[in-house]
């Protein structure tokens, strides 16, 4: 490699793609497992933040057009309030960049059905439904398109999305083998602390936006203090009276993990802090820590949401910058396939 190239390679910051669905209200799991990690590494990486509204269409019975548009704005406001800087990072709404859908079709045509039927998220989300839309099955292909359209190096995800990243890699490799080197094969990155926040009402189930209709399930980032405190205080624990991490149930461990992530102490330190205490003490301390994190974030997000025009302007600028990347990638893909 020549000197100039070596220098360019060195100064190349890894490109990171992160997506969040506007399917419900963002919660502390999204913040700890995703958003806060992205903000921390904003300077060392080239970040692309995408509000994936097309992914929110996979359950047609649940589509509410007005609500969907508003939820996309509200996700954007939370991102910005959490510290994502639109001058440093690209932040935009997926449907504003048509290359996502276009690439998804092209990738669909090379995706074996068996790969999609194997996805555990498809299995769990299609269970107990009378009718399942093709969008639910094809969801991981659209996700692969989101990632591959940007020559992404790294995708930071919680454990729940790991299988979809594997599929994305498999698709990129398959395409490259069939039609020549076209896609960058991305890697996933699982954050350590707070990797998987569980539901407060049912600690066996991951805290999820789509379950936010269940009272006491999630700690929502735009919820008032009172609601946050109530959700923590009524969290499911177990019938023990004293706190011992090693014997603790999933629910109690979830509370300790959350406390540790929010207050910056290790789980062992948190355990020592509450050793011999009842669960009430832990819950009160946790409620305080939750409110200290969520309160200021909520106030700033609400301020941004109040100026719709300014917010939409930031998103339009983000989409234009996104397309500067996706259009040349799509050109490459179409050339490889002999279309367009
Ligand atoms: P949905 O119910 O619509 O799937 P979700 O809460 O699972 O919503 P996603 O939009 O699927 O959220 O994921 C957004 C990001 O947040 C992803 O990086 C995902 O891995 C992460 N994430 C989601 N839920 C949690 C959780 N409970 N703990 C940690 N990270 C999470
Ligand atoms: Mg999810």
Coordinates of C-alpha atoms in Angstrom, one line a residue, residues 16-331:
X16 CA -21.7 2.3 12.2
X17 CA -25.3 1.8 11.4
X18 CA -28.0 1.8 14.1
X19 CA -31.7 1.5 13.7
X20 CA -34.6 1.9 16.0
X21 CA -38.2 1.2 15.2
X22 CA -40.9 3.8 15.9
X23 CA -43.3 1.0 17.0
X24 CA -43.9 2.3 20.5
X25 CA -42.5 4.4 23.2
X26 CA -38.7 4.2 23.7
X27 CA -37.7 2.7 27.0
X28 CA -34.7 2.3 29.2
X29 CA -33.7 -0.9 27.5
X30 CA -33.4 1.0 24.3
X31 CA -31.4 3.7 26.0
X32 CA -29.0 1.5 28.0
X33 CA -28.7 -1.3 25.3
X34 CA -28.4 1.0 22.3
X35 CA -28.8 4.9 22.4
X36 CA -26.4 5.7 25.2
X37 CA -23.7 3.4 23.8
X38 CA -24.0 5.2 20.4
X39 CA -23.7 8.6 21.9
X40 CA -20.5 7.6 23.8
X41 CA -18.7 6.6 20.7
X42 CA -19.9 9.4 18.4
X43 CA -16.5 11.0 17.8
X44 CA -14.5 7.9 17.1
X45 CA -17.0 6.6 14.5
X46 CA -19.0 7.6 11.5
X47 CA -22.5 7.1 12.8
X48 CA -25.7 6.6 10.9
X49 CA -28.9 6.7 13.0
X50 CA -32.0 5.5 11.2
X51 CA -35.5 5.6 12.4
X52 CA -36.8 2.5 10.7
X53 CA -40.5 3.3 10.1
X54 CA -40.8 0.8 7.2
X55 CA -40.1 -2.0 9.8
X56 CA -43.0 -0.7 11.8
X57 CA -45.4 -1.8 9.0
X58 CA -44.9 -5.5 9.4
X59 CA -48.1 -6.0 11.5
X60 CA -50.7 -4.4 9.3
X61 CA -53.5 -4.5 12.0
X62 CA -51.3 -2.2 14.1
X63 CA -50.7 0.5 11.5
X64 CA -52.0 3.9 12.7
X65 CA -50.7 6.5 10.1
X66 CA -50.9 9.6 12.3
X67 CA -49.4 7.9 15.3
X68 CA -46.6 6.4 13.2
X69 CA -45.5 9.8 11.9
X70 CA -45.6 11.2 15.3
X71 CA -43.7 8.3 16.8
X72 CA -40.9 8.7 14.2
X73 CA -40.6 12.3 15.3
X74 CA -40.6 11.3 18.9
X75 CA -37.8 8.8 18.4
X76 CA -35.8 11.5 16.6
X77 CA -36.3 13.9 19.5
X78 CA -35.1 11.3 22.1
X79 CA -32.0 10.6 20.0
X80 CA -31.2 14.3 19.8
X81 CA -32.0 14.8 23.5
X82 CA -29.8 11.9 24.4
X83 CA -26.8 13.7 22.8
X84 CA -26.8 12.6 19.2
X85 CA -25.4 15.6 17.3
X86 CA -26.9 16.0 13.7
X87 CA -23.7 17.8 12.6
X88 CA -21.5 14.8 13.6
X89 CA -23.9 12.0 12.8
X90 CA -26.5 11.3 10.1
X91 CA -29.9 11.0 11.6
X92 CA -32.9 10.3 9.4
X93 CA -36.1 8.4 8.8
X94 CA -35.8 5.2 6.7
X95 CA -38.8 5.8 4.4
X96 CA -37.2 9.2 3.3
X97 CA -34.4 7.3 1.6
X98 CA -35.9 5.1 -1.1
X99 CA -32.8 3.0 -1.6
X100 CA -33.7 0.9 1.5
X101 CA -36.8 -0.5 -0.1
X102 CA -35.2 -0.9 -3.5
X103 CA -32.2 -2.8 -2.1
X104 CA -34.6 -4.9 0.0
X105 CA -36.3 -6.2 -3.2
X106 CA -33.0 -7.0 -4.8
X107 CA -31.8 -8.9 -1.8
X108 CA -35.2 -10.7 -1.4
X109 CA -34.5 -12.3 -4.8
X110 CA -31.4 -14.0 -3.5
X111 CA -32.7 -15.0 -0.1
X112 CA -33.5 -18.6 0.5
X113 CA -36.9 -18.9 2.3
X114 CA -35.5 -21.4 4.8
X115 CA -33.1 -18.7 6.1
X116 CA -36.1 -16.5 7.0
X117 CA -38.3 -19.2 8.5
X118 CA -35.4 -20.0 10.9
X119 CA -35.5 -16.5 12.5
X120 CA -36.6 -16.8 16.1
X121 CA -38.1 -13.3 16.0
X122 CA -40.3 -14.3 13.1
X123 CA -41.3 -17.5 15.0
X124 CA -42.2 -15.6 18.2
X125 CA -43.9 -12.6 16.5
X126 CA -46.0 -14.8 14.1
X127 CA -47.2 -17.2 16.9
X128 CA -50.8 -17.0 17.9
X129 CA -51.8 -14.8 14.9
X130 CA -54.5 -15.8 12.5
X131 CA -52.8 -14.1 9.6
X132 CA -49.2 -13.3 9.1
X133 CA -48.0 -10.7 6.5
X134 CA -45.1 -11.4 4.2
X135 CA -43.5 -8.3 5.7
X136 CA -43.0 -10.0 9.0
X137 CA -41.1 -12.9 7.3
X138 CA -39.1 -10.5 5.0
X139 CA -38.3 -8.1 7.8
X140 CA -34.6 -9.3 8.2
X141 CA -34.1 -8.7 4.5
X142 CA -35.1 -5.1 4.8
X143 CA -32.8 -4.9 7.8
X144 CA -30.0 -6.4 5.7
X145 CA -30.7 -3.7 3.1
X146 CA -30.5 -1.0 5.7
X147 CA -27.1 -2.1 6.8
X148 CA -25.6 -3.0 3.4
X149 CA -26.7 0.2 1.7
X150 CA -24.2 2.1 3.7
X151 CA -21.1 -0.2 3.4
X152 CA -21.5 -0.5 7.2
X153 CA -18.6 -1.9 9.2
X154 CA -20.3 -2.3 12.6
X155 CA -23.8 -2.8 13.8
X156 CA -24.3 -2.3 17.6
X157 CA -27.2 -4.4 18.7
X158 CA -28.7 -6.1 21.7
X159 CA -28.6 -9.9 21.8
X160 CA -32.2 -10.0 20.4
X161 CA -30.9 -8.8 17.0
X162 CA -27.8 -11.0 16.8
X163 CA -29.4 -13.6 14.5
X164 CA -30.5 -10.9 12.1
X165 CA -27.0 -9.6 11.8
X166 CA -25.8 -13.1 11.0
X167 CA -28.3 -13.3 8.2
X168 CA -27.2 -9.9 6.9
X169 CA -23.6 -11.2 6.8
X170 CA -24.7 -14.4 5.1
X171 CA -26.6 -12.4 2.5
X172 CA -23.7 -10.1 1.8
X173 CA -21.3 -13.1 1.4
X174 CA -23.8 -14.9 -0.8
X175 CA -24.3 -11.9 -3.1
X176 CA -20.5 -11.3 -3.3
X177 CA -20.0 -15.0 -4.3
X178 CA -22.8 -15.0 -6.9
X179 CA -22.2 -11.6 -8.5
X180 CA -18.7 -10.4 -7.6
X181 CA -17.4 -8.3 -4.7
X182 CA -20.2 -5.8 -4.0
X183 CA -21.0 -5.5 -0.3
X184 CA -18.9 -4.8 2.7
X185 CA -19.6 -7.6 5.2
X186 CA -20.5 -6.0 8.5
X187 CA -19.8 -7.1 12.1
X188 CA -22.1 -6.9 15.1
X189 CA -21.1 -5.5 18.4
X190 CA -22.9 -6.3 21.6
X191 CA -22.6 -3.8 24.4
X192 CA -21.6 -5.2 27.8
X193 CA -23.5 -3.4 30.5
X194 CA -27.3 -3.4 30.2
X195 CA -27.2 -5.7 27.2
X196 CA -30.6 -7.0 27.9
X197 CA -33.1 -5.2 30.2
X198 CA -36.0 -7.4 31.1
X199 CA -39.7 -6.4 31.5
X200 CA -40.5 -5.2 35.0
X201 CA -43.9 -7.0 35.0
X202 CA -42.4 -10.2 33.6
X203 CA -38.6 -10.6 33.9
X204 CA -38.6 -13.6 31.6
X205 CA -39.5 -11.3 28.7
X206 CA -37.2 -8.6 27.2
X207 CA -38.4 -5.0 27.9
X208 CA -39.9 -4.1 24.5
X209 CA -41.6 -1.1 22.9
X210 CA -44.2 -3.2 21.4
X211 CA -45.3 -4.4 24.9
X212 CA -45.5 -0.8 26.2
X213 CA -49.3 -1.1 26.3
X214 CA -48.8 -3.4 29.4
X215 CA -48.9 -1.2 32.5
X216 CA -45.7 -1.7 34.6
X217 CA -43.8 -3.4 31.7
X218 CA -41.4 -0.8 30.5
X219 CA -39.6 2.3 31.9
X220 CA -40.5 4.7 29.1
X221 CA -38.2 7.6 28.3
X222 CA -41.0 10.1 27.9
X223 CA -43.1 9.0 30.9
X224 CA -43.6 11.3 33.9
X225 CA -41.6 10.6 37.1
X226 CA -44.7 9.3 38.9
X227 CA -45.3 6.6 36.3
X228 CA -41.6 5.6 36.4
X229 CA -41.5 5.3 40.2
X230 CA -44.8 3.3 40.1
X231 CA -43.4 0.8 37.6
X232 CA -40.2 0.3 39.6
X233 CA -42.0 -0.1 42.9
X234 CA -44.4 -2.7 41.4
X235 CA -41.7 -4.7 39.6
X236 CA -42.0 -8.4 40.0
X237 CA -39.4 -9.9 42.4
X238 CA -39.7 -13.1 44.4
X239 CA -40.8 -14.3 47.8
X240 CA -37.4 -14.0 49.5
X241 CA -37.1 -11.1 51.9
X242 CA -33.5 -10.4 51.8
X243 CA -31.4 -9.6 48.8
X244 CA -28.7 -12.2 47.7
X245 CA -27.7 -11.9 44.1
X246 CA -26.6 -15.5 43.6
X247 CA -30.0 -16.8 44.8
X248 CA -32.0 -14.0 43.4
X249 CA -34.7 -14.5 40.9
X250 CA -34.5 -13.1 37.4
X251 CA -36.6 -10.1 38.4
X252 CA -34.3 -9.1 41.3
X253 CA -31.2 -9.6 39.2
X254 CA -32.8 -7.4 36.5
X255 CA -33.3 -4.6 39.1
X256 CA -29.7 -4.9 40.3
X257 CA -28.4 -4.9 36.8
X258 CA -30.4 -1.8 36.0
X259 CA -29.2 -0.1 39.2
X260 CA -25.6 -0.9 38.3
X261 CA -25.9 0.3 34.7
X262 CA -27.6 3.6 35.8
X263 CA -25.5 4.5 38.8
X264 CA -22.1 3.4 37.3
X265 CA -21.3 0.9 40.1
X266 CA -20.5 -2.8 39.4
X267 CA -23.2 -5.4 40.2
X268 CA -21.0 -6.6 43.1
X269 CA -20.9 -3.1 44.5
X270 CA -24.6 -2.8 44.1
X271 CA -25.1 -6.1 45.9
X272 CA -22.9 -5.0 48.8
X273 CA -24.8 -1.8 49.0
X274 CA -28.1 -3.6 49.4
X275 CA -26.9 -6.7 51.3
X276 CA -29.3 -7.7 54.0
X277 CA -31.9 -5.1 53.0
X278 CA -35.4 -5.8 51.7
X279 CA -36.4 -5.3 48.1
X280 CA -38.1 -2.0 49.0
X281 CA -34.7 -0.3 49.6
X282 CA -33.3 -1.4 46.3
X283 CA -36.5 -0.4 44.5
X284 CA -36.5 3.1 46.0
X285 CA -32.8 3.6 45.1
X286 CA -33.5 2.3 41.6
X287 CA -36.5 4.6 41.1
X288 CA -34.3 7.6 42.1
X289 CA -31.5 6.5 39.6
X290 CA -34.1 6.0 36.8
X291 CA -35.6 9.5 37.4
X292 CA -32.2 11.1 37.5
X293 CA -31.4 9.7 34.0
X294 CA -34.8 9.9 32.4
X295 CA -36.0 13.2 33.8
X296 CA -33.6 15.6 32.0
X297 CA -33.8 13.5 28.8
X298 CA -37.6 13.8 28.7
X299 CA -37.6 17.5 29.3
X300 CA -35.2 18.1 26.4
X301 CA -37.1 15.7 24.0
X302 CA -40.3 17.5 24.8
X303 CA -38.7 20.9 24.0
X304 CA -37.6 19.5 20.6
X305 CA -41.0 18.0 19.8
X306 CA -42.6 21.3 20.4
X307 CA -40.8 22.8 17.3
X308 CA -42.0 20.3 14.6
X309 CA -40.6 22.4 11.7
X310 CA -37.1 22.5 13.1
X311 CA -37.2 18.8 13.8
X312 CA -38.4 17.9 10.3
X313 CA -35.7 20.1 8.9
X314 CA -33.0 18.2 10.8
X315 CA -34.5 14.9 9.5
X316 CA -34.6 16.2 5.9
X317 CA -31.0 17.2 6.0
X318 CA -30.1 13.8 7.4
X319 CA -32.0 12.0 4.6
X320 CA -30.1 14.0 2.0
X321 CA -26.8 13.1 3.5
X322 CA -27.8 9.4 3.8
X323 CA -28.6 9.3 0.0
X324 CA -25.1 10.6 -0.8
X325 CA -24.0 7.2 0.5
X326 CA -26.8 4.9 -0.6
X327 CA -27.1 6.0 -4.3
X328 CA -23.6 5.0 -5.3
X329 CA -24.0 1.7 -3.4
X330 CA -27.2 0.9 -5.2
X331 CA -25.6 1.8 -8.5

